[in-house]
PDB file of C-alpha atoms in Angstrom:
ATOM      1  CA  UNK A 100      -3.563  -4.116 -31.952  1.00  0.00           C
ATOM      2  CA  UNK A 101      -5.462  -2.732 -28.597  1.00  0.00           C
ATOM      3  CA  UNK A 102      -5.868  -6.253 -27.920  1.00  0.00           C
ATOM      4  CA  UNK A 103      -2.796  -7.212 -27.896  1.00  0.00           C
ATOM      5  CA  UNK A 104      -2.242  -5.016 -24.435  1.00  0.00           C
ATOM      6  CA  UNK A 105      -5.436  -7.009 -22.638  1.00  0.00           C
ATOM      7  CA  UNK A 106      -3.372  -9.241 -20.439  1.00  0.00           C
ATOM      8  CA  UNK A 107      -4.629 -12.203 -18.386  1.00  0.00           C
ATOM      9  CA  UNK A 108      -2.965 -12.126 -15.018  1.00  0.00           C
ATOM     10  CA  UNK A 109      -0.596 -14.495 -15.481  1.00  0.00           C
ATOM     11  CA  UNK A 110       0.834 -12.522 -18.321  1.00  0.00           C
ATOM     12  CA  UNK A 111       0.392  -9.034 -16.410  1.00  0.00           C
ATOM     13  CA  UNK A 112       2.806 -10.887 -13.688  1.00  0.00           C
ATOM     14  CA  UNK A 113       5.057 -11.784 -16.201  1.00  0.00           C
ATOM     15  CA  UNK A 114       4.942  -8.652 -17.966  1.00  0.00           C
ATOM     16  CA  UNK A 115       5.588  -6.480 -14.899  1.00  0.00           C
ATOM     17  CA  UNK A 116       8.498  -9.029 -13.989  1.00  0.00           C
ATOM     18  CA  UNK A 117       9.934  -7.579 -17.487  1.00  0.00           C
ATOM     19  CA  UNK A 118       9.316  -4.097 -16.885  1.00  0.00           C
ATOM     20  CA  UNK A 119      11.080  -4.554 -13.347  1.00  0.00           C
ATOM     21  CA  UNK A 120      14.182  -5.792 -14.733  1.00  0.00           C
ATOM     22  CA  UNK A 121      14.056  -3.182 -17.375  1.00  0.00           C
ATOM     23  CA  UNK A 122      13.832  -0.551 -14.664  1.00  0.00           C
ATOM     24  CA  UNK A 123      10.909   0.629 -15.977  1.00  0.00           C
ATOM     25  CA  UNK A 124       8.706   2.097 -13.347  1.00  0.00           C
ATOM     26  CA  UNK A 125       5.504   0.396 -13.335  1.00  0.00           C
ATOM     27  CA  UNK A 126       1.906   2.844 -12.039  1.00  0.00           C
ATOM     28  CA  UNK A 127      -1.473   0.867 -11.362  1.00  0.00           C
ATOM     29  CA  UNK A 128      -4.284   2.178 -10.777  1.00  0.00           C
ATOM     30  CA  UNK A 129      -7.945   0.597 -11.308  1.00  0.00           C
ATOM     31  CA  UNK A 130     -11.486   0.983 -11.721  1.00  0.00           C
ATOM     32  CA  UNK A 131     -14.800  -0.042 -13.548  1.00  0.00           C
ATOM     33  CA  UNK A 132     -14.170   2.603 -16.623  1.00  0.00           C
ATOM     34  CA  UNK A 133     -17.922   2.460 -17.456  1.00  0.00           C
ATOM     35  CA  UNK A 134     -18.671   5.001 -20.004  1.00  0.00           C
ATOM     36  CA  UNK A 135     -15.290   6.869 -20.580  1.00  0.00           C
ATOM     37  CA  UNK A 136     -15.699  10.032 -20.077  1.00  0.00           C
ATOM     38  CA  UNK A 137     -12.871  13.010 -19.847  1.00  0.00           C
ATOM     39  CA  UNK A 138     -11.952  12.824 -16.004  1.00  0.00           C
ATOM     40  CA  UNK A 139     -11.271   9.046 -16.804  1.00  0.00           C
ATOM     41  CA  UNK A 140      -8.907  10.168 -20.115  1.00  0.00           C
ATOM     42  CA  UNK A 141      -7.386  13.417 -17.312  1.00  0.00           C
ATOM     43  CA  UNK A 142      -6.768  11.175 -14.261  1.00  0.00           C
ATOM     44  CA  UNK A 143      -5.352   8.208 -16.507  1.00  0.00           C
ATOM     45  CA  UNK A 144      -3.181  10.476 -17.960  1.00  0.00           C
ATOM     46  CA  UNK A 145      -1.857  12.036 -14.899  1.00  0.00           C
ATOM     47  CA  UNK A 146      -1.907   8.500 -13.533  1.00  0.00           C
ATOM     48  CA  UNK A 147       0.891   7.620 -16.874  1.00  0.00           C
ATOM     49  CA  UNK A 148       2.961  10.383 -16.339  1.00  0.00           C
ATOM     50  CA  UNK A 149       4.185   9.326 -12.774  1.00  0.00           C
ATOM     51  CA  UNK A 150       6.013   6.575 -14.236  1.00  0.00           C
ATOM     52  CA  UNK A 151       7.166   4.639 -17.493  1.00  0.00           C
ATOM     53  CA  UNK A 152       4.633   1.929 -17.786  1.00  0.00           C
ATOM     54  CA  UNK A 153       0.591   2.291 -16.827  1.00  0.00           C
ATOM     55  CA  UNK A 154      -1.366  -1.390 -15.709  1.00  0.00           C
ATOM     56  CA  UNK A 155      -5.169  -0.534 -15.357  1.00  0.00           C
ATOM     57  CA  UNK A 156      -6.984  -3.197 -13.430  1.00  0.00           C
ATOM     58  CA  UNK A 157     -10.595  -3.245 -14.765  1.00  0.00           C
ATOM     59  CA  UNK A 158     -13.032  -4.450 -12.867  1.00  0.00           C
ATOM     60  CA  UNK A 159     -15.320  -7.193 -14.560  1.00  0.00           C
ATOM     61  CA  UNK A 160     -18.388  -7.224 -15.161  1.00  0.00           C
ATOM     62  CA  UNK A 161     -19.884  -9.163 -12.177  1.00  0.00           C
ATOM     63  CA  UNK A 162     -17.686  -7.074  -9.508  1.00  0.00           C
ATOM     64  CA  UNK A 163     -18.808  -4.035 -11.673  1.00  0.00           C
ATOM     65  CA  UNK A 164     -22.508  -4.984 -10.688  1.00  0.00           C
ATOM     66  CA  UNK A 165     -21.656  -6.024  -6.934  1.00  0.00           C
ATOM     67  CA  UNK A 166     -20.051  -2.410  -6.265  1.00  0.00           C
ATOM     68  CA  UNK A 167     -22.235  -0.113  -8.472  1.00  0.00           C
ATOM     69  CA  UNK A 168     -25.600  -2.583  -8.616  1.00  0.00           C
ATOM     70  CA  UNK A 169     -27.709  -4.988 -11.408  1.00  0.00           C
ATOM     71  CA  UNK A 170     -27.980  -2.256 -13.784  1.00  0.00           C
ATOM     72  CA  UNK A 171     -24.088  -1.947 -14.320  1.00  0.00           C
ATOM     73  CA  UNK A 172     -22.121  -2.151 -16.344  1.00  0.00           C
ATOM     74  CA  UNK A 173     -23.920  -0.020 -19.204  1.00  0.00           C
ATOM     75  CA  UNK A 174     -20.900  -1.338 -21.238  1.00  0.00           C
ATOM     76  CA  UNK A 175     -19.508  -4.911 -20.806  1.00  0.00           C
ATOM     77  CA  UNK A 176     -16.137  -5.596 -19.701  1.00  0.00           C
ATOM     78  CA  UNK A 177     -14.658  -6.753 -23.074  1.00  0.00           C
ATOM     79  CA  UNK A 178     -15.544  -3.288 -24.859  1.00  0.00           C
ATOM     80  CA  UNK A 179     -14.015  -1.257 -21.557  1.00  0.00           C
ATOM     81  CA  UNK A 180     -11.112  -3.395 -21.583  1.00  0.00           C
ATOM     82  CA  UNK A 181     -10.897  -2.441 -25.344  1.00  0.00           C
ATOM     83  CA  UNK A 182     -11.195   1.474 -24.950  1.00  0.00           C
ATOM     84  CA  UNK A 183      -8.997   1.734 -22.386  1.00  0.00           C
ATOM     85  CA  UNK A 184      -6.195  -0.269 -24.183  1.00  0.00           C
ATOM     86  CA  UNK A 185      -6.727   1.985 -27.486  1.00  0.00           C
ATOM     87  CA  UNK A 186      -5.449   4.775 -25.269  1.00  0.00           C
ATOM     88  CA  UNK A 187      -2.092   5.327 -25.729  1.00  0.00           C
ATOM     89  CA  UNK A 188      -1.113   6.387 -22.197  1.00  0.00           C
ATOM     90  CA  UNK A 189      -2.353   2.668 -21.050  1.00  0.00           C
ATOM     91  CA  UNK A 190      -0.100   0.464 -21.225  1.00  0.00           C
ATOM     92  CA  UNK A 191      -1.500  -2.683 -20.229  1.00  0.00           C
ATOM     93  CA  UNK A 192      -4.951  -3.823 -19.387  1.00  0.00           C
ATOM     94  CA  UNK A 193      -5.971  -6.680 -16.949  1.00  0.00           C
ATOM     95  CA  UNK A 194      -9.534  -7.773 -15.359  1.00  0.00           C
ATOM     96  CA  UNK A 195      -9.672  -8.574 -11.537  1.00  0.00           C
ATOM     97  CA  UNK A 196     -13.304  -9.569 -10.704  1.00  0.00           C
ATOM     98  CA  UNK A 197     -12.455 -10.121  -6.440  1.00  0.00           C
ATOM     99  CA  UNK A 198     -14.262  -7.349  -4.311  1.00  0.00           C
ATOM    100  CA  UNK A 199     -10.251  -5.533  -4.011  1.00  0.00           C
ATOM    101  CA  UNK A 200      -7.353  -5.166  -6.227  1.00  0.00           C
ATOM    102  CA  UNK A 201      -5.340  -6.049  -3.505  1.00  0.00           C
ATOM    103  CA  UNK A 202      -4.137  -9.334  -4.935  1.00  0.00           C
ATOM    104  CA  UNK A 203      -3.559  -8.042  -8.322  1.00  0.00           C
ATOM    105  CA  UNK A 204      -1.752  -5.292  -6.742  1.00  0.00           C
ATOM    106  CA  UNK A 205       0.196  -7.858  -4.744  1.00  0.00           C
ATOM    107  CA  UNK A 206       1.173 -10.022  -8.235  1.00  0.00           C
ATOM    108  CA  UNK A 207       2.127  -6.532 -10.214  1.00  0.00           C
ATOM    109  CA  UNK A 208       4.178  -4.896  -7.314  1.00  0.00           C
ATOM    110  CA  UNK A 209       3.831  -1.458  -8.530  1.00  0.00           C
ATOM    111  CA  UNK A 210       6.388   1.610  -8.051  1.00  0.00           C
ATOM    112  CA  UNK A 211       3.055   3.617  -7.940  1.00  0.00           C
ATOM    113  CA  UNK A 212      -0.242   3.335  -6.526  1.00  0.00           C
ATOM    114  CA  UNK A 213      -2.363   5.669  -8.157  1.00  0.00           C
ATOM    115  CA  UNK A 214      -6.272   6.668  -7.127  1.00  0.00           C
ATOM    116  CA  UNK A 215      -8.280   9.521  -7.482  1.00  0.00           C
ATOM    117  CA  UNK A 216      -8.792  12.250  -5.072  1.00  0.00           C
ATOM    118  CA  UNK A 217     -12.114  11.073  -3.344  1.00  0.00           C
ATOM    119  CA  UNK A 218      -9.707   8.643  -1.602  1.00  0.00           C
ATOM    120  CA  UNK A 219      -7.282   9.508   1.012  1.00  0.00           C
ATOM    121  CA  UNK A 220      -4.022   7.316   0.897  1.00  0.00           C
ATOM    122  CA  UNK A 221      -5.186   5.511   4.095  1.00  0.00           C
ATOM    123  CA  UNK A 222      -8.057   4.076   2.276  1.00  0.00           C
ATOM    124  CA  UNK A 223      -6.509   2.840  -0.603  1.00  0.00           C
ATOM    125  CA  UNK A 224      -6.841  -0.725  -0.994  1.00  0.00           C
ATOM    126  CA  UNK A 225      -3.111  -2.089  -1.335  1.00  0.00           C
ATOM    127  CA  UNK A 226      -1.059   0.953   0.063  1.00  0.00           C
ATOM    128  CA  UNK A 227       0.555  -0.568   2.621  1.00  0.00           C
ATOM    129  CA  UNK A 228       1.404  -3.078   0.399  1.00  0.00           C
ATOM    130  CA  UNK A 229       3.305  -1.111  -2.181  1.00  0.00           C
ATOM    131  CA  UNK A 230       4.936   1.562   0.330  1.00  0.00           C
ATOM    132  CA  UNK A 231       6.207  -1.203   2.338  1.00  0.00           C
ATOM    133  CA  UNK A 232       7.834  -3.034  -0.574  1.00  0.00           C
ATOM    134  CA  UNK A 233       9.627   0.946  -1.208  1.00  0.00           C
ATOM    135  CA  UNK A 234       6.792   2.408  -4.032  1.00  0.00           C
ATOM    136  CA  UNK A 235       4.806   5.705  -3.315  1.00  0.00           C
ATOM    137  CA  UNK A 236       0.870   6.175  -3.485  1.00  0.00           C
ATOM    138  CA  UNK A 237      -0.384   9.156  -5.185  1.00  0.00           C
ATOM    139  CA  UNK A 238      -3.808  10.915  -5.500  1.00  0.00           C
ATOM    140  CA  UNK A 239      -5.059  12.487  -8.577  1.00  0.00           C
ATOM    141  CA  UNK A 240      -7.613  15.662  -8.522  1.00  0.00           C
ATOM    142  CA  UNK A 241     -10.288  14.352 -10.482  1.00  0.00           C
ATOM    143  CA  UNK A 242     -11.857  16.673 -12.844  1.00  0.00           C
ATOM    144  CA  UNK A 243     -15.552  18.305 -11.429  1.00  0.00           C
ATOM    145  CA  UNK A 244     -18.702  17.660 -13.119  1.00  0.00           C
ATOM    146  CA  UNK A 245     -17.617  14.024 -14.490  1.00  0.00           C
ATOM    147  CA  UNK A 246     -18.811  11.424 -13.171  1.00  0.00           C
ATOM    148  CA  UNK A 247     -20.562   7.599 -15.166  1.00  0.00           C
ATOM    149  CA  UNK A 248     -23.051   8.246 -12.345  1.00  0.00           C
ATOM    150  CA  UNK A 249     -24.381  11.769 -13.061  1.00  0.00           C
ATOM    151  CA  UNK A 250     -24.221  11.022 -16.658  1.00  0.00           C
ATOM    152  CA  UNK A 251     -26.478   7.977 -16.610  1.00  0.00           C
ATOM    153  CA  UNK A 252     -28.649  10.141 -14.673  1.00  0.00           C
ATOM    154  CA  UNK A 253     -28.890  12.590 -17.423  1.00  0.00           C
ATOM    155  CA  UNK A 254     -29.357  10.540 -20.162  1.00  0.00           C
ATOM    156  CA  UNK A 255     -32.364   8.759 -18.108  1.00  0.00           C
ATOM    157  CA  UNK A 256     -33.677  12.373 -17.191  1.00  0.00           C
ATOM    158  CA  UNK A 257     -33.191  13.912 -20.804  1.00  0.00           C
ATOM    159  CA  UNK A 258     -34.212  10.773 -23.010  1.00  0.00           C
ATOM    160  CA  UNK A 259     -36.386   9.209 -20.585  1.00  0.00           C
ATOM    161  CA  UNK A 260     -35.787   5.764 -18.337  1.00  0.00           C
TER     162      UNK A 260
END
């Protein structure tokens, strides 16, 4: 069942294309999801609720390990891609492995542009892009004290590493 909302691109596109007709106002957002954690579940929710439909770009595994380094991902692309299309508020699930979103974000044209608040909207990666084709860009407060990072360093500090 959560697999059947892991979409290759070609089927995101065509998917979108649907949604579009159906005036169904499509959010993306993306990341690398590595060990979900409740400021992923909070800011994807928030992210969902901006619009009808919610496309999560997920990075894969190799861009995972270019942007966060060799010992990343802890979990592999095909078991993120899995949890974050068993949540209900996620609509559809597609991998980008370039260094941006921004062609992904170009294929999907979004009503929404969605990232968290550690980004301003002038350094989000496909902004221009979406406000210029008449979509918004929105930030979302993250939730403090969450973070993949801090918690692999306490589970290397408490359990040893």
């Amino acid at each position: 069942m959560t697999e059947s909302k892991i979409r290759s691109r070609a089927d995101a596109m065509l998917q979108a294309d649907q949604w579009h007709t159906d005036n169904q106002r499509i959010v993306f957002t993306n990341g690398c999801f590595d060990i979900v954690h409740l400021g992923h579940i909070d800011y994807l929710e928030r992210a969902r609720a901006l619009g009808d439909k919610l496309i999560l770009g997920l990075n894969t595994d190799a861009s995972v390990s270019c942007l966060k380094g060799p010992m990343r991902p802890v979990v592999n692309e095909y078991a993120r891609a899995r949890l974050m299309a068993a949540l209900a508020f996620v609509d559809l699930v597609t991998l980008f492995g370039e260094p941006t979103p921004l062609e992904l974000i170009e294929a999907l044209r979004p009503d929404v542009l969605v990232k968290g608040d550690d980004y301003t909207v002038s350094t989000i990666v496909g902004a221009d892009f979406v406000i210029s084709h008449g979509g918004r860009v929105e930030t979302i407060p993250l939730v403090k004290g969450y973070s993949t990072t801090a918690l692999i360093e306490k589970i290397t500090k408490s359990y040893g590493g």
